[in-house]
Coordinates of C-alpha atoms in Angstrom, one line a residue:
Chain V
X1 CA 14.2 -28.4 -17.8
X2 CA 12.8 -24.6 -17.3
X3 CA 10.5 -24.9 -13.7
X4 CA 9.7 -21.2 -12.7
X5 CA 7.7 -19.7 -9.7
X6 CA 5.1 -17.6 -10.1
X7 CA 6.7 -13.9 -8.0
X8 CA 4.4 -12.1 -7.0
X9 CA 5.2 -11.4 -3.3
X10 CA 2.6 -13.6 -1.6
X11 CA 4.2 -15.9 0.7
X12 CA 6.9 -18.2 1.6
X13 CA 8.5 -19.9 -1.8
X14 CA 11.3 -21.3 -0.5
X15 CA 10.1 -24.6 1.3
X16 CA 8.4 -25.2 -2.6
X17 CA 12.1 -24.6 -3.8
X18 CA 13.5 -26.5 -1.5
X19 CA 11.3 -29.1 -2.5
X20 CA 12.5 -29.4 -6.1
X21 CA 16.1 -29.0 -5.2
X22 CA 15.4 -32.1 -3.5
X23 CA 14.2 -33.3 -6.3
X24 CA 17.5 -32.8 -8.0
X25 CA 15.4 -29.5 -10.0
X26 CA 16.1 -26.4 -10.0
X27 CA 13.1 -23.9 -9.2
X28 CA 13.6 -20.3 -10.1
X29 CA 11.8 -17.3 -8.2
X30 CA 9.9 -14.9 -11.6
X31 CA 7.6 -12.4 -12.4
X32 CA 8.6 -11.7 -15.6
X33 CA 5.7 -12.7 -18.4
X34 CA 8.4 -13.9 -21.1
X35 CA 10.7 -16.0 -18.5
X36 CA 6.8 -17.6 -17.0
X37 CA 6.1 -18.2 -20.7
X38 CA 8.7 -20.5 -21.8
X39 CA 8.7 -22.0 -18.7
X40 CA 8.7 -26.2 -18.8
X41 CA 5.7 -26.2 -15.7
X42 CA 5.0 -23.2 -13.4
X43 CA 4.6 -23.4 -10.1
X44 CA 1.7 -20.4 -8.6
X45 CA 2.2 -21.0 -5.2
X46 CA 0.8 -18.7 -2.3
X47 CA -0.8 -17.9 2.2
X48 CA -1.8 -14.6 3.1
X49 CA -5.6 -13.4 2.1
X50 CA -6.9 -13.9 -1.4
X51 CA -8.1 -10.3 -2.3
X52 CA -4.2 -8.2 -1.1
X53 CA -2.9 -12.1 -2.9
X54 CA -5.3 -11.1 -6.4
X55 CA -4.2 -7.1 -6.3
X56 CA -0.4 -7.9 -6.4
X57 CA -1.4 -10.1 -9.3
X58 CA -3.2 -7.3 -11.2
X59 CA -1.0 -4.9 -10.8
X60 CA 1.6 -7.3 -12.4
X61 CA -0.5 -7.7 -14.9
X62 CA 0.0 -11.6 -14.0
X63 CA -4.2 -12.5 -13.7
X64 CA -4.0 -11.6 -17.6
X65 CA -1.0 -14.0 -17.6
X66 CA -1.7 -16.8 -15.6
X67 CA -4.9 -18.0 -17.6
X68 CA -3.2 -18.0 -21.0
X69 CA -0.3 -19.7 -20.4
X70 CA -0.2 -23.1 -22.0
X71 CA 2.3 -25.5 -19.8
X72 CA 1.3 -27.3 -16.8
X73 CA 0.8 -24.9 -13.7
X74 CA -0.3 -26.9 -10.5
X75 CA -1.4 -23.5 -7.8
X76 CA -1.0 -24.4 -4.8
X77 CA -2.7 -23.2 -1.7
X78 CA -4.2 -20.0 -2.2
X79 CA -2.6 -20.3 -5.7
X80 CA -5.2 -22.7 -6.1
X81 CA -7.9 -20.5 -5.0
X82 CA -6.9 -17.6 -6.1
X83 CA -7.0 -19.8 -10.3
X84 CA -11.4 -20.3 -9.4
X85 CA -14.0 -17.9 -10.3
X86 CA -14.8 -16.0 -6.4
X87 CA -13.9 -16.7 -3.2
X88 CA -15.6 -15.3 0.0
X89 CA -12.6 -14.2 1.7
X90 CA -12.5 -10.2 1.2
X91 CA -15.0 -11.5 -1.9
X92 CA -12.5 -11.8 -4.5
X93 CA -13.1 -12.5 -7.6
X94 CA -10.6 -14.7 -8.6
X95 CA -8.4 -15.9 -12.5
X96 CA -11.9 -18.4 -13.1
X97 CA -9.6 -21.1 -14.4
X98 CA -11.5 -23.7 -12.7
X99 CA -15.1 -23.6 -12.8
X100 CA -16.0 -23.5 -8.2
X101 CA -16.3 -21.0 -5.5
X102 CA -14.0 -20.9 -2.2
X103 CA -15.5 -21.0 0.7
X104 CA -15.5 -20.4 4.7
X105 CA -15.1 -23.3 7.2
X106 CA -17.8 -22.9 9.6
X107 CA -17.3 -22.7 12.8
X108 CA -18.8 -26.2 13.9
X109 CA -14.9 -27.0 13.3
X110 CA -11.9 -25.3 14.3
X111 CA -10.6 -23.0 11.2
X112 CA -7.9 -23.0 10.2
X113 CA -8.6 -26.6 9.3
X114 CA -4.4 -26.8 10.9
X115 CA -3.1 -30.8 10.0
X116 CA -2.7 -33.9 8.0
X117 CA -5.8 -34.9 6.7
X118 CA -6.6 -37.5 3.7
X119 CA -7.4 -36.8 0.3
X120 CA -9.3 -39.2 -1.6
X121 CA -11.5 -39.6 -5.2
X122 CA -7.7 -40.2 -6.6
X123 CA -8.8 -39.0 -10.9
X124 CA -5.8 -37.8 -12.4
X125 CA -1.9 -38.5 -13.5
X126 CA -0.8 -36.3 -10.6
X127 CA -1.5 -38.5 -8.3
X128 CA -0.3 -41.4 -10.1
X129 CA 1.7 -44.0 -7.9
X130 CA 0.1 -42.0 -5.2
X131 CA -2.7 -44.1 -3.2
X132 CA -6.3 -43.5 -2.2
X133 CA -6.5 -42.4 1.5
X134 CA -3.0 -41.0 1.4
X135 CA -2.2 -38.2 3.8
X136 CA -1.1 -34.7 2.6
X137 CA -1.1 -30.9 4.7
X138 CA -3.6 -28.7 5.0
X139 CA -3.8 -25.7 6.4
X140 CA -6.9 -23.4 5.4
X141 CA -9.5 -21.4 6.6
X142 CA -11.7 -21.9 2.9
X143 CA -12.0 -24.2 0.5
X144 CA -13.4 -25.4 -2.9
X145 CA -16.3 -27.2 -3.7
X146 CA -16.4 -30.3 -4.9
X147 CA -17.4 -29.9 -8.6
X148 CA -16.7 -31.5 -11.5
X149 CA -13.1 -30.0 -12.1
X150 CA -11.9 -32.1 -8.2
X151 CA -8.9 -34.9 -8.9
X152 CA -9.4 -35.5 -4.5
X153 CA -11.2 -35.0 -1.7
X154 CA -11.3 -34.0 1.6
X155 CA -13.4 -33.8 4.3
X156 CA -13.8 -31.5 6.9
X157 CA -17.0 -30.4 8.1
X158 CA -18.1 -31.5 4.9
X159 CA -16.3 -32.7 1.4
X160 CA -14.2 -30.8 -0.5
X161 CA -11.9 -30.4 -3.4
X162 CA -8.4 -30.6 -1.5
X163 CA -7.5 -30.8 -6.1
X164 CA -8.5 -30.0 -9.3
X165 CA -7.9 -30.4 -12.8
X166 CA -8.8 -28.5 -16.1
X167 CA -6.7 -28.6 -19.1
X168 CA -2.6 -28.0 -18.4
X169 CA -4.0 -25.8 -14.9
X170 CA -3.3 -28.0 -11.6
X171 CA -4.4 -27.2 -8.4
X172 CA -3.7 -28.1 -4.8
X173 CA -5.0 -27.2 -1.3
X174 CA -2.2 -29.0 0.2
X175 CA 1.1 -28.5 0.0
X176 CA 3.2 -31.2 -1.4
X177 CA 6.3 -29.5 -0.9
X178 CA 5.9 -30.0 3.6
X179 CA 3.8 -33.3 2.5
X180 CA 6.9 -35.6 3.9
X181 CA 7.0 -38.6 0.8
X182 CA 3.6 -38.4 -0.4
X183 CA 3.8 -35.1 -1.0
X184 CA 8.1 -35.6 -3.2
X185 CA 5.6 -38.3 -5.0
X186 CA 3.0 -35.7 -6.5
X187 CA 6.2 -33.0 -7.2
X188 CA 7.7 -35.6 -9.3
X189 CA 4.7 -36.2 -11.4
X190 CA 3.6 -33.0 -11.9
X191 CA 7.2 -33.0 -12.9
X192 CA 6.1 -36.0 -15.8
X193 CA 3.4 -34.1 -16.9
Chain K
X1 CA -19.6 -26.3 21.3
X2 CA -20.0 -30.4 19.5
X3 CA -17.6 -30.3 16.7
X4 CA -18.1 -32.5 13.3
X5 CA -16.2 -36.1 13.6
X6 CA -14.2 -35.1 10.3
X7 CA -11.0 -37.0 9.3
X8 CA -8.3 -34.5 9.9
X9 CA -4.7 -36.5 11.9
X10 CA -4.3 -35.5 15.5
X11 CA -0.6 -34.1 14.9
X12 CA 2.4 -35.5 17.3
X13 CA 5.7 -33.1 17.8
X14 CA 9.1 -33.5 19.0
X15 CA 10.3 -30.3 20.4
X16 CA 13.5 -29.7 20.0
X17 CA 15.5 -27.0 22.4
X18 CA 18.4 -25.4 20.7
X19 CA 21.6 -23.4 22.1
X20 CA 23.9 -21.9 19.2
X21 CA 23.0 -23.9 16.4
X22 CA 23.2 -27.4 19.1
X23 CA 20.1 -29.4 20.4
X24 CA 20.9 -29.4 24.4
X25 CA 19.0 -31.5 27.0
X26 CA 21.2 -34.3 24.9
X27 CA 19.2 -37.0 22.7
X28 CA 19.5 -40.2 22.5
X29 CA 17.0 -42.1 20.0
X30 CA 18.3 -44.1 17.4
X31 CA 22.3 -44.1 16.5
X32 CA 23.1 -41.4 15.6
X33 CA 26.6 -39.7 14.5
X34 CA 25.7 -36.1 15.8
X35 CA 23.0 -36.2 17.8
X36 CA 23.6 -32.6 18.4
X37 CA 22.5 -31.4 14.8
X38 CA 19.3 -30.0 14.9
X39 CA 19.2 -31.0 10.9
X40 CA 19.8 -34.9 11.3
X41 CA 17.2 -35.4 14.0
X42 CA 14.3 -33.3 12.5
X43 CA 15.4 -35.9 9.3
X44 CA 15.2 -39.1 11.4
X45 CA 11.9 -37.7 13.5
X46 CA 10.2 -36.7 9.7
X47 CA 11.5 -40.2 8.6
X48 CA 10.4 -42.1 11.6
X49 CA 6.9 -40.6 11.5
X50 CA 6.8 -37.0 13.3
X51 CA 3.8 -34.9 11.5
X52 CA 5.6 -31.8 12.9
X53 CA 8.6 -29.6 14.6
X54 CA 8.9 -27.5 16.6
X55 CA 12.1 -25.6 17.7
X56 CA 13.3 -23.8 20.2
X57 CA 15.7 -21.0 20.3
X58 CA 16.5 -21.1 24.5
X59 CA 19.5 -18.8 24.1
X60 CA 17.5 -16.5 21.9
X61 CA 20.6 -13.8 22.2
X62 CA 20.9 -11.1 18.6
X63 CA 24.2 -13.1 18.4
X64 CA 23.0 -16.2 18.6
X65 CA 20.0 -14.8 15.5
X66 CA 22.1 -15.8 12.6
X67 CA 22.8 -19.2 13.7
X68 CA 19.0 -20.0 13.9
X69 CA 18.9 -18.3 10.4
X70 CA 21.4 -20.9 9.6
X71 CA 19.6 -23.6 10.6
X72 CA 16.2 -22.7 9.8
X73 CA 18.0 -22.6 6.1
X74 CA 19.5 -26.1 6.1
X75 CA 16.2 -27.6 7.9
X76 CA 13.6 -26.0 5.7
X77 CA 16.2 -28.0 2.9
X78 CA 16.5 -30.8 3.9
X79 CA 13.4 -31.6 5.6
X80 CA 10.0 -31.9 3.4
X81 CA 7.3 -32.1 7.0
X82 CA 6.4 -29.1 8.1
X83 CA 8.0 -27.0 11.5
X84 CA 7.8 -23.7 13.6
X85 CA 10.1 -22.1 14.9
X86 CA 10.4 -19.8 18.6
X87 CA 12.5 -18.2 21.0
X88 CA 13.0 -14.1 21.2
X89 CA 10.8 -13.4 18.1
X90 CA 9.5 -10.0 19.0
X91 CA 9.0 -8.1 15.9
X92 CA 7.2 -8.4 12.2
X93 CA 11.1 -8.5 11.3
X94 CA 12.1 -11.4 13.2
X95 CA 8.8 -12.9 11.5
X96 CA 10.2 -11.8 7.9
X97 CA 13.5 -13.1 8.4
X98 CA 12.7 -16.8 10.0
X99 CA 9.5 -17.1 7.4
X100 CA 11.9 -16.4 4.0
X101 CA 14.6 -18.9 5.3
X102 CA 12.0 -21.6 5.2
X103 CA 10.3 -21.7 8.5
X104 CA 6.4 -22.3 8.0
X105 CA 5.7 -20.7 11.8
X106 CA 6.2 -18.8 13.8
X107 CA 5.8 -19.1 17.8
X108 CA 5.6 -15.9 20.1
X109 CA 5.0 -16.0 23.4
X110 CA 6.5 -13.4 25.9
X111 CA 6.9 -10.5 22.9
X112 CA 2.8 -10.8 22.6
X113 CA 2.3 -10.7 26.4
X114 CA 4.3 -7.2 26.7
X115 CA 2.5 -5.7 23.2
X116 CA -0.4 -7.9 22.1
X117 CA -0.9 -5.6 18.6
X118 CA 1.9 -7.7 17.4
X119 CA -0.6 -10.9 17.5
X120 CA -2.1 -8.5 14.3
X121 CA 0.2 -7.1 12.8
X122 CA 2.0 -10.3 12.3
X123 CA -1.8 -12.4 11.5
X124 CA -2.1 -9.2 8.8
X125 CA 1.3 -9.4 7.2
X126 CA 1.6 -12.9 7.2
X127 CA -1.3 -14.9 7.3
X128 CA -2.6 -16.4 10.5
X129 CA -1.8 -19.8 9.8
X130 CA 1.5 -18.8 10.2
X131 CA 1.7 -16.9 13.7
X132 CA 1.5 -19.6 16.8
X133 CA 0.6 -17.8 20.4
X134 CA 2.9 -20.0 23.1
X135 CA 1.3 -19.8 26.4
X136 CA 3.1 -21.2 30.1
X137 CA 0.7 -20.9 32.3
X138 CA -0.1 -22.1 35.9
X139 CA -2.3 -22.7 38.2
X140 CA -2.6 -20.7 41.8
X141 CA -5.1 -20.7 44.0
X142 CA -7.1 -22.2 41.1
X143 CA -6.3 -19.6 39.0
X144 CA -5.0 -20.3 35.9
X145 CA -2.5 -17.9 35.9
X146 CA -0.1 -16.8 32.2
X147 CA 3.7 -16.4 32.9
X148 CA 6.6 -15.5 31.1
X149 CA 10.2 -16.0 30.5
X150 CA 10.0 -19.9 29.5
X151 CA 7.4 -19.9 33.1
X152 CA 9.9 -18.1 35.4
X153 CA 7.8 -14.2 35.6
X154 CA 4.6 -14.9 36.2
X155 CA 1.5 -12.3 35.4
X156 CA -2.2 -11.5 36.9
X157 CA -3.2 -12.3 33.6
X158 CA -5.9 -14.7 33.1
X159 CA -4.7 -18.3 30.9
X160 CA -9.2 -18.4 29.5
X161 CA -8.8 -14.4 28.9
X162 CA -5.5 -14.6 27.2
X163 CA -6.2 -17.7 25.4
X164 CA -9.6 -15.7 24.4
X165 CA -8.0 -12.3 23.4
X166 CA -4.9 -13.8 21.2
X167 CA -7.9 -15.8 18.8
X168 CA -10.1 -12.3 18.2
X169 CA -6.1 -11.1 17.1
X170 CA -5.6 -13.6 14.9
X171 CA -4.2 -16.1 16.2
X172 CA -3.7 -19.6 14.0
X173 CA -2.8 -21.6 16.7
X174 CA -2.1 -22.2 20.5
X175 CA 0.7 -23.8 22.2
X176 CA -0.8 -24.3 25.6
X177 CA 2.4 -25.1 28.0
X178 CA 1.3 -26.0 31.7
X179 CA 3.9 -25.0 34.6
X180 CA 2.8 -27.2 36.3
X181 CA 2.4 -30.4 34.5
X182 CA 5.9 -29.5 32.6
X183 CA 8.6 -32.1 33.6
X184 CA 6.6 -34.1 35.7
X185 CA 5.6 -37.0 33.2
X186 CA 2.1 -37.5 34.8
X187 CA -0.2 -36.5 32.0
X188 CA -0.7 -33.4 30.6
X189 CA -3.1 -30.6 31.8
X190 CA -6.3 -31.9 30.3
X191 CA -8.8 -29.5 32.2
X192 CA -7.2 -26.5 31.3
X193 CA -6.5 -28.0 27.5
X194 CA -10.0 -29.1 27.3
X195 CA -11.7 -26.1 28.3
X196 CA -9.4 -24.1 26.2
X197 CA -10.3 -26.5 23.2
X198 CA -14.0 -25.1 24.6
X199 CA -14.3 -21.7 24.2
X200 CA -11.7 -20.5 21.3
X201 CA -12.0 -22.1 17.7
X202 CA -8.8 -22.4 16.5
X203 CA -6.3 -25.8 16.9
X204 CA -5.2 -26.8 21.1
X205 CA -0.7 -28.0 21.2
X206 CA -0.8 -29.6 24.4
X207 CA 2.7 -29.2 25.7
X208 CA 3.9 -30.6 29.5
X209 CA 3.9 -33.3 31.1
X210 CA 3.5 -35.9 28.7
X211 CA 5.4 -39.4 30.3
X212 CA 3.6 -42.7 28.5
X213 CA 1.9 -43.5 26.2
X214 CA -1.5 -43.4 27.7
X215 CA -1.0 -39.6 28.4
X216 CA -1.6 -38.9 25.0
X217 CA -4.3 -40.8 24.7
X218 CA -5.8 -38.8 27.2
X219 CA -4.9 -35.6 26.3
X220 CA -6.6 -36.1 22.7
X221 CA -9.7 -37.9 24.4
X222 CA -10.0 -35.6 27.6
X223 CA -8.0 -32.8 27.1
X224 CA -9.5 -32.2 24.0
X225 CA -6.3 -31.2 22.4
X226 CA -5.0 -31.0 18.5
X227 CA -2.1 -32.2 18.6
X228 CA 0.7 -32.6 21.8
X229 CA 4.0 -31.9 21.7
X230 CA 7.0 -33.3 23.9
X231 CA 11.0 -33.8 24.2
X232 CA 12.7 -35.7 26.4
X233 CA 10.1 -39.2 26.0
X234 CA 11.1 -38.4 22.0
X235 CA 14.6 -37.6 22.3
X236 CA 15.0 -40.9 24.6
X237 CA 13.7 -42.9 23.1
X238 CA 11.3 -43.7 25.8
X239 CA 8.0 -43.5 23.4
X240 CA 9.2 -44.8 20.0
X241 CA 6.8 -42.4 17.4
X242 CA 5.6 -45.2 15.7
X243 CA 4.4 -47.0 18.7
X244 CA 2.9 -44.0 19.7
X245 CA 0.6 -44.0 16.4
X246 CA -0.3 -47.7 16.4
X247 CA -1.8 -47.1 20.3
X248 CA -3.3 -43.8 19.5
X249 CA -4.7 -45.6 16.7
X250 CA -6.3 -48.1 18.5
X251 CA -7.6 -46.6 21.1
X252 CA -10.0 -44.4 17.9
X253 CA -7.9 -41.2 17.2
X254 CA -7.5 -40.3 13.9
X255 CA -3.2 -40.5 13.4
X256 CA -1.5 -40.4 10.1
X257 CA 0.4 -44.0 10.1

C-alpha cells in the first residue's frame, strides 16, 4: 500500500510516520503532486497557525490539488481545520472540503484544550471497533462546529465536531497517532477504507 | 472565574529523570529487565494508563545532547501517548531538533527566565501547544519567588506575575513545581495552584509533593490542577496508576480509565 503524508512544512510529522510504522506500514513524506495522486491513502497533518499553514499550501499549489484527490484522505488536527470553509484563526479561508467553520474556544474554558476527552455519536467506518465515549488525545484552541458532516462529537465548552467526513475526505481533530490503542485502531480502520 | 463543566479528563503524568540516556534515581514498579532504559519504561507507563510522560534531561550538557536526541527518537518510535522533553533547552534550534525527533512538547525553564522572548519565538514558530514553561518556585516569607537551576538559585521574580507573563508570551501550559513541597510527600501546593488557575487561562500541571492518592484528589479538587506530575511514587510502585485513576474516578474527578 502506498501511503503518503502531505509535506508542506507545517509541524511535526514524525509521530505519524512512527504510528504507521508500528502498524507495519511506511508512510512517505512528500510534496510531489504525482506521488500524492498515486498514493492509496493520503494523510494531511498540521500543527501551528492556520493562516501561515494555508499560505504554505498555496505556495506549493497543494491547496488546489488536495480537494481533487479521489482516494481516502485523512486530515489531522490543523489539517482537518484547513479542510473546512473558514477559520477564525488569522481569518483564514480554508479548502472548503467540509461545509463548516472553525471558531475559537472562549475564555470560559482553558485554551488550548489539552489532554484526553471522549468522542461520541460515532458515525463512520473510521470508528469501526471503537466504542462510544472512547478517549482520544487533543491539543487545540480552535474547533469545527457540529454540523451535518460530523462523524464524532466532543464536548469542551460546547459539543463540537471532533471528526468530519465528506465522500473520500476524513478529518479528525484529535491525534490518533498519540491516542494509545484507540488511536491505533482508527489508523488501522483508515488503512482499510 | 468559573470554568464550564466539560469531559476533558485530568492527566496523570509520570516524570523520568534522564542522564546519559538512562533513567536515574532508580525505578522499581514492575519486573523489568532493564529499569534504566527510558524507552522500556515509557512503554510500560503507557500500557499502565499514564496519560502523558515527561523526560527531564538532568545532565543537559552539550555532549549529552546527541544521546538525548536518540532517546527521544526511540520513545517516539515506540510509545503511543504524548510526551514532553525538558532540560537544557535554550534556543529555537534546540526545540526544532527535539520536535523533529518526535517530541510532542518541550519544557523550558531557566532559559525563559533569562530571555523571556524565547517563549514568543517558540510559540510563533511551533505553536503554543508544544511550549510548556516550567516554573520552580519557593515560598519565602509568604511570597512565592521563582528559582532557577532546579530550584537552587533564587530570583526576585514573583511566581504569579511570571505566570501571567509566560501566558501572554504564548506558553501553552505551565508546569509548576513548588520547592517547598517537592520531595516532602506531604501533598501538592494547592493554594498556589488554585491561584495560578484563577490567574491564567492555560492548563497547569501540578508538581512536587505527591505522597499518596488523596494528594492527587486534593490537587485536582482544591488546587484546580489540570494534570499532576510525580516521579518516585510511580517509579517505586507506591501508587499504581490504575488504582490512582480508579480512586480519582470514585471521587468524581474525570479520568481516562
